[in-house]
Every structure is written in structure tokens, then in C-alpha cells.
Coordinates of N, CA and C in Angstrom, one line a residue:
Q89 N 103.6 91.8 82.7 CA 103.3 91.5 83.9 C 104.6 92.5 84.2
V90 N 104.0 93.0 85.4 CA 105.1 93.9 86.3 C 105.5 93.2 87.6
Q91 N 106.9 93.4 88.5 CA 107.4 92.9 89.5 C 108.0 93.5 90.2
L92 N 107.8 93.8 91.7 CA 108.6 94.0 92.4 C 109.2 93.1 93.4
V93 N 110.8 93.5 93.5 CA 111.5 92.4 94.4 C 112.3 92.9 95.2
E94 N 112.1 92.6 96.5 CA 112.9 93.4 97.6 C 113.8 92.5 98.1
S95 N 115.2 92.7 98.7 CA 116.1 92.0 99.0 C 116.7 93.1 100.2
G96 N 117.1 92.6 101.3 CA 118.1 93.4 102.2 C 117.5 93.2 103.2
G97 N 116.7 92.7 103.8 CA 116.1 92.7 105.4 C 117.4 91.5 106.2
G98 N 116.9 91.7 107.3 CA 117.8 90.6 107.9 C 117.4 91.1 109.5
L99 N 118.0 90.4 110.5 CA 118.6 90.8 111.7 C 119.5 91.5 112.0
V100 N 119.2 92.7 112.8 CA 120.1 93.5 113.4 C 120.0 94.1 114.8
Q101 N 121.1 94.0 115.3 CA 120.8 95.2 116.6 C 120.3 96.4 117.1
A102 N 119.8 96.9 118.0 CA 119.4 98.4 118.2 C 120.7 98.9 117.9
G103 N 120.6 100.1 117.1 CA 121.5 101.2 116.8 C 122.4 100.6 115.4
G104 N 122.1 99.9 114.9 CA 122.8 99.3 113.7 C 121.9 99.7 112.6
S105 N 122.6 99.0 111.3 CA 121.9 99.7 109.9 C 121.9 98.8 108.9
L106 N 120.6 99.0 108.1 CA 120.4 97.8 106.9 C 120.2 98.8 105.6
R107 N 120.0 98.0 104.5 CA 119.7 99.0 103.3 C 118.9 97.8 102.8
L108 N 117.4 98.4 102.3 CA 116.7 97.9 101.5 C 117.0 98.1 100.1
S109 N 116.4 97.1 99.1 CA 116.4 97.4 97.6 C 115.1 96.9 97.2
C110 N 114.8 97.7 96.2 CA 113.8 96.8 95.5 C 113.7 97.1 93.8
V111 N 113.8 96.2 92.9 CA 113.7 96.0 91.7 C 112.8 96.1 91.1
A112 N 112.0 97.0 90.2 CA 111.1 96.7 89.4 C 111.3 96.2 87.8
S113 N 110.7 95.2 87.2 CA 111.0 94.3 86.3 C 109.8 93.9 85.5
G114 N 109.9 93.7 84.1 CA 108.8 93.5 83.4 C 108.3 94.3 82.4
S115 N 106.9 94.6 81.8 CA 106.8 95.3 81.0 C 106.0 97.0 81.3
I116 N 107.1 97.6 81.5 CA 107.1 98.8 82.2 C 107.7 99.7 81.3
F117 N 106.5 100.9 81.0 CA 106.8 101.7 80.3 C 107.0 103.0 80.9
K118 N 106.5 103.3 82.5 CA 107.0 104.4 83.0 C 107.2 104.2 84.5
I119 N 107.6 104.6 85.5 CA 107.6 104.1 86.9 C 107.8 105.4 87.4
N120 N 106.3 105.7 88.3 CA 106.2 107.1 88.8 C 106.7 107.0 90.6
A121 N 105.8 107.3 91.4 CA 106.2 107.0 92.8 C 106.4 105.3 92.9
M122 N 107.4 105.6 94.1 CA 108.1 104.6 94.7 C 108.2 104.6 96.2
G123 N 107.9 103.8 96.7 CA 107.9 103.9 98.3 C 108.2 102.8 99.4
W124 N 108.5 103.0 100.3 CA 108.3 101.7 101.2 C 107.1 101.7 102.4
Y125 N 106.7 100.7 102.7 CA 105.5 100.8 103.5 C 106.0 99.4 104.7
R126 N 105.3 99.5 105.7 CA 105.7 98.4 106.6 C 104.5 98.0 107.3
Q127 N 104.3 96.8 107.9 CA 103.5 96.1 108.3 C 103.8 95.2 109.6
V128 N 103.2 95.3 110.7 CA 103.4 94.5 111.9 C 102.0 93.6 112.2
Q129 N 102.0 92.6 112.2 CA 101.5 91.8 112.5 C 100.0 92.2 113.3
G130 N 98.7 92.3 112.7 CA 97.3 92.9 113.7 C 97.5 94.2 113.6
K131 N 98.6 95.3 112.9 CA 98.4 96.6 112.9 C 98.3 97.0 111.4
Q132 N 97.9 98.0 111.0 CA 97.4 98.6 109.9 C 99.2 99.0 109.3
R133 N 99.2 98.7 107.9 CA 100.3 98.9 107.0 C 100.5 100.3 107.2
E134 N 101.9 101.0 107.5 CA 102.0 102.6 107.2 C 103.1 102.7 106.6
L135 N 103.0 103.8 106.0 CA 103.7 104.1 104.9 C 105.5 104.9 105.8
V136 N 106.4 104.3 104.9 CA 107.5 104.7 105.8 C 108.1 106.0 105.0
A137 N 108.3 105.7 104.0 CA 108.9 106.6 103.0 C 108.9 106.7 101.4
G138 N 108.4 107.5 101.1 CA 108.2 107.8 99.2 C 108.8 108.6 98.8
I139 N 109.1 108.4 97.1 CA 109.5 109.3 96.5 C 108.8 109.3 95.0
T140 N 108.6 110.5 94.8 CA 107.7 111.0 93.2 C 108.6 110.8 91.9
G141 N 107.9 110.6 91.3 CA 109.0 110.5 90.2 C 109.5 112.0 89.8
G142 N 109.4 112.6 90.0 CA 110.3 114.2 90.1 C 110.9 114.6 91.4
G143 N 111.1 113.5 92.1 CA 112.1 113.3 93.3 C 111.8 114.1 94.8
T144 N 110.5 114.1 94.5 CA 109.9 114.5 96.1 C 109.9 113.7 97.4
I145 N 110.3 113.8 98.3 CA 110.8 112.9 99.3 C 109.6 113.3 100.6
N146 N 109.0 112.0 101.2 CA 108.6 112.2 102.2 C 108.5 111.1 103.3
Y147 N 108.6 111.2 104.6 CA 109.2 110.2 105.4 C 108.0 110.1 106.2
A148 N 108.0 109.1 107.3 CA 107.2 109.0 108.5 C 107.8 110.0 109.3
D149 N 107.2 110.0 110.4 CA 107.8 111.0 111.5 C 108.6 110.2 112.2
S150 N 108.2 109.0 112.5 CA 108.9 107.7 113.1 C 110.4 107.7 112.5
V151 N 110.7 108.0 111.4 CA 111.6 107.8 110.7 C 112.8 108.9 110.4
K152 N 112.1 109.8 110.4 CA 112.7 111.2 110.2 C 114.2 111.4 111.1
G153 N 115.1 111.6 109.9 CA 116.5 111.7 110.2 C 117.1 110.5 110.3
R154 N 116.5 109.1 110.6 CA 117.2 108.0 110.3 C 117.3 107.2 109.5
F155 N 116.1 107.6 108.5 CA 115.9 106.7 107.5 C 116.3 107.6 106.3
A156 N 116.8 107.2 105.0 CA 117.1 107.7 103.9 C 116.4 106.9 102.6
I157 N 115.4 107.3 101.8 CA 115.0 107.0 100.5 C 115.5 107.5 99.1
R158 N 116.4 106.6 98.5 CA 116.8 107.2 97.3 C 116.1 106.1 96.0
R159 N 116.2 106.6 94.8 CA 115.9 105.8 93.6 C 117.2 106.0 92.5
D160 N 116.8 104.9 91.8 CA 117.9 105.3 90.9 C 117.1 104.7 89.4
N161 N 116.7 105.8 88.6 CA 116.1 105.4 88.0 C 116.5 104.4 86.4
A162 N 117.7 104.5 86.5 CA 118.5 103.7 85.5 C 118.5 102.4 85.7
K163 N 118.2 101.8 87.0 CA 118.1 100.7 87.2 C 116.8 100.1 88.0
N164 N 115.9 101.1 87.5 CA 114.2 101.0 88.1 C 114.0 100.3 89.3
T165 N 115.3 101.2 90.5 CA 115.3 100.6 91.8 C 115.1 101.8 92.7
V166 N 114.6 101.4 93.7 CA 114.3 102.1 94.9 C 115.1 101.6 96.4
Y167 N 115.9 102.3 97.1 CA 116.6 101.9 98.2 C 115.9 102.6 99.3
L168 N 116.0 101.9 100.3 CA 115.7 102.4 101.6 C 117.0 102.0 102.7
Q169 N 117.8 103.0 102.8 CA 119.0 103.1 103.9 C 118.2 103.5 105.5
M170 N 118.5 102.2 106.2 CA 117.6 102.5 107.6 C 119.2 102.7 108.5
N171 N 119.2 103.6 109.6 CA 120.0 103.7 110.4 C 119.4 104.3 111.6
S172 N 120.5 103.6 112.6 CA 119.9 103.8 114.1 C 118.6 103.4 114.6
L173 N 118.5 101.9 113.8 CA 117.6 101.0 114.0 C 117.0 100.8 115.7
K174 N 115.9 101.0 115.4 CA 115.1 100.8 116.9 C 114.1 99.3 116.9
P175 N 114.1 98.4 118.3 CA 113.4 97.3 118.2 C 111.7 97.6 117.4
E176 N 111.1 98.6 117.6 CA 109.9 99.2 117.2 C 110.2 99.2 115.7
D177 N 111.0 99.2 115.2 CA 111.3 99.6 113.5 C 111.1 97.9 113.3
T178 N 110.7 97.3 113.8 CA 110.9 95.6 113.7 C 109.3 95.4 113.1
A179 N 109.2 94.9 111.6 CA 108.3 94.9 110.8 C 108.5 94.1 109.4
V180 N 107.4 94.0 108.5 CA 107.7 93.7 107.1 C 107.7 94.7 106.3
Y181 N 108.9 94.9 105.8 CA 109.0 95.8 104.8 C 108.4 95.8 103.6
L182 N 107.8 96.6 102.8 CA 107.0 96.2 101.4 C 107.3 97.2 100.5
C183 N 107.9 96.9 99.2 CA 108.0 97.8 98.5 C 106.9 98.1 97.8
N184 N 106.6 99.6 97.3 CA 105.2 99.9 96.3 C 105.7 100.8 95.4
S185 N 104.7 100.8 94.3 CA 105.3 101.8 93.1 C 104.2 101.6 91.9
K186 N 104.0 102.9 91.9 CA 103.1 103.1 90.5 C 103.5 102.9 89.3
I187 N 103.3 102.2 88.9 CA 103.8 101.9 87.5 C 102.8 102.4 86.1
R188 N 103.0 102.9 85.4 CA 102.5 102.4 83.8 C 103.1 101.2 82.9
P189 N 102.0 100.0 83.3 CA 102.6 98.9 81.9 C 102.8 99.6 80.5
W190 N 103.1 98.6 79.9 CA 103.2 99.2 77.9 C 101.7 98.5 77.6
Y191 N 101.1 98.1 78.2 CA 99.9 97.4 78.0 C 98.8 98.3 78.2
S192 N 99.1 99.2 79.2 CA 98.1 100.1 79.7 C 97.8 101.3 79.6
D193 N 97.1 102.4 79.7 CA 97.2 103.7 79.3 C 96.9 104.5 80.8
S194 N 97.0 103.6 81.9 CA 96.9 104.5 83.3 C 98.0 103.3 84.4
D195 N 98.4 104.1 85.1 CA 99.2 103.5 86.3 C 98.2 102.7 87.4
S196 N 99.1 101.7 87.8 CA 98.4 101.0 88.7 C 99.3 100.5 89.8
D197 N 98.6 100.0 91.1 CA 99.7 100.1 92.0 C 100.2 99.1 92.1
Y198 N 101.5 98.3 92.4 CA 102.0 97.1 92.4 C 103.1 97.1 93.6
W199 N 102.9 95.7 94.5 CA 103.7 95.7 95.7 C 104.6 94.5 95.3
G200 N 105.9 94.4 96.3 CA 106.6 93.4 96.3 C 106.0 92.5 97.2
Q201 N 106.9 91.3 97.5 CA 106.5 90.2 98.6 C 106.9 90.5 99.9
G202 N 107.5 91.7 99.9 CA 108.0 91.9 101.4 C 109.0 91.4 102.0
T203 N 110.1 91.9 102.7 CA 111.2 91.7 103.2 C 111.3 91.9 105.0
Q204 N 111.6 90.8 105.8 CA 111.3 90.9 107.1 C 112.7 91.6 107.6
V205 N 112.7 93.1 108.7 CA 113.3 93.3 109.6 C 113.2 93.0 110.8
T206 N 114.6 92.6 111.6 CA 114.1 92.3 113.1 C 115.0 93.0 113.7
V207 N 114.5 93.6 114.5 CA 115.9 94.4 115.2 C 115.5 94.2 116.5
S208 N 116.9 93.6 117.3 CA 116.7 93.3 118.5 C 117.4 94.2 119.5
S209 N 116.6 94.3 120.5 CA 117.4 95.3 121.8 C 118.4 94.7 122.8

């Protein structure tokens, strides 16, 4: 079994900052890409930021210059530093990772349970 557990969400005023963390655990052979998505009820889930196993990073245009993704391979953890938050950043943020478990010869997509981020105006 492989699990992703997020933490760090909460309520913040516009212009404030939050840092999200996501730890992968379980029967992990190799972690490849890691990333953060967000979802607002009634809207499609969107990619916020992603980082490959080789360290290539991409961001949604709406968060470029404000958010930063980082991974700590020794801790199986990916972080999302969110600065200059806006009310439109309000969403459930979900961690995603492509992981190869010990018992498989291919990668699978894993998701965390999500953490709520609410930005008040």
C-alpha cells in the first residue's frame, strides 16, 4: 500500500502565505513525478505545480511568481510554498504522485485526501 498525506492548509487573509506538505509512505520502490492540484466544487481539477523526478518544474500561469514547489527525496515529501495568496486561490489542494510500488513493475497515480485552503478578502 502507498499513502499520500497532506498538511498545512487553513484560513489566511489575502496577501498571506501558507506552506503545504505531502508525505508519501508505504511500499515505495521509486517516486517519480510529484505535484499539487486544486479543485473548487463544480469546477475541473487543475494542476497548480508539478516537479519531475529529475527536478523539472512547471506551474499554472495563475500561480507563477507566487507559488514554489520543492521536493525532499530523502523524506519522500513535496512542498508547496504559497505566497501573495488571493481569494481565487481558495480550493481543496490535493497532492499527486506517480509512484512505483515494490510489488509492481509500473508506476501508478496516487492521491492524497486533500487539504482546504481558504483565502479571505
